Amino acid sequence: MEYTPGTAPLILIAPHGGTLSPATLADRNCAACTTANDVNTQELARAIATAFTQATGQAPHLIVNRLHRRKFDGNRDRDEAIGSNRVLDTTWLWYHAAIDSARARVAAEHSRGLVIDLHGHAHEIARLELGYLLDDAELRLSDSSLTSRGAMTRSSVARLAREARVTTDRGVAVLRGDGSLGTVLTMRGYPSVPSSQDRAPLAGQPYFNGGYNTQRHGSSGGGMVDAIQIEMPGPGVRDTEASRSRFSAVLASELMLYLVRLYGWQVTR
Ligand SMILES: [Zn+2]
């Protein structure tokens, strides 16, 4: 596990891009465990961190699981993450303590901030799937239904939905308003769902809405730091070094603008 502390109100996590697979470490032993990696997501996390630092003069916190997913899953509760291999108990504890410590530091230095949990999907539609802990059926509801059901308070961006700097960015607008991450990334050439252009996955379309990390490290249970899961397609994003380099630059600059616009971050460089 690797934790590189930063100074920006941004925490990047790469839970499924590890390549180390030592024979001395038993494979995870659990029924129906997913053991396939999200290919190239570790490289992407590092490239995004570098691009963000170049753009802002401040480094994000970066947490990387370097073990292959057949050994350790960086987005599951302890038992499933280590698959009964108790020798990794302390590794799991250390990994999440690193994220907790990054969140505590962001909260202390900036009062608020954002976790981005980076993944890769192989779904038919090559769009970014942004996960806020709301499932596809909920996302298909109207903005007013989502609001009346209190959906945003259960989301991984509950705090941002309540306290975004500009009032028109609050509530369901965090998912698919003009300033939402999905909308701005779509405008930069990376189609995203949810967004103003693609409000929700259609019934039957596969969609990842978040997981252990967005639940544990976001603001659904309170706290100062929000979390968004970004599931990246292969084509044009993860597949080649040129794709990764182009996408990293775009995501880094949009995350900077997002932190400035929605969180009131003052970039001082
Ligand atoms: Zn994943």
PDB file of N, CA and C and ligand atoms in Angstrom, residues 16 38 69 119-120 231, ligand 1:
ATOM      1  N   HIS A  16      -7.910  -0.741  -7.583  1.00  0.00           N
ATOM      2  CA  HIS A  16      -7.956  -1.968  -8.402  1.00  0.00           C
ATOM      3  C   HIS A  16      -6.937  -1.969  -9.534  1.00  0.00           C
ATOM      4  N   ASP A  38      -8.760  -3.531 -12.724  1.00  0.00           N
ATOM      5  CA  ASP A  38      -9.214  -2.433 -13.584  1.00  0.00           C
ATOM      6  C   ASP A  38      -7.947  -1.927 -14.287  1.00  0.00           C
ATOM      7  N   ARG A  69      -5.537  -7.527  -7.658  1.00  0.00           N
ATOM      8  CA  ARG A  69      -6.837  -7.766  -7.030  1.00  0.00           C
ATOM      9  C   ARG A  69      -7.032  -9.224  -6.606  1.00  0.00           C
ATOM     10  N   HIS A 119     -11.790   3.765 -10.995  1.00  0.00           N
ATOM     11  CA  HIS A 119     -12.033   2.386 -11.438  1.00  0.00           C
ATOM     12  C   HIS A 119     -12.110   2.311 -12.954  1.00  0.00           C
ATOM     13  N   GLY A 120     -12.178   1.066 -13.456  1.00  0.00           N
ATOM     14  CA  GLY A 120     -12.361   0.862 -14.890  1.00  0.00           C
ATOM     15  C   GLY A 120     -13.492  -0.122 -15.136  1.00  0.00           C
ATOM     16  N   GLU A 231     -15.877   5.517 -12.798  1.00  0.00           N
ATOM     17  CA  GLU A 231     -15.639   4.279 -13.547  1.00  0.00           C
ATOM     18  C   GLU A 231     -15.304   4.658 -14.980  1.00  0.00           C
TER      19      GLU A 231
HETATM   20 ZN    ZN B   1     -12.915  -1.316  -9.721  1.00  0.00          ZN
END
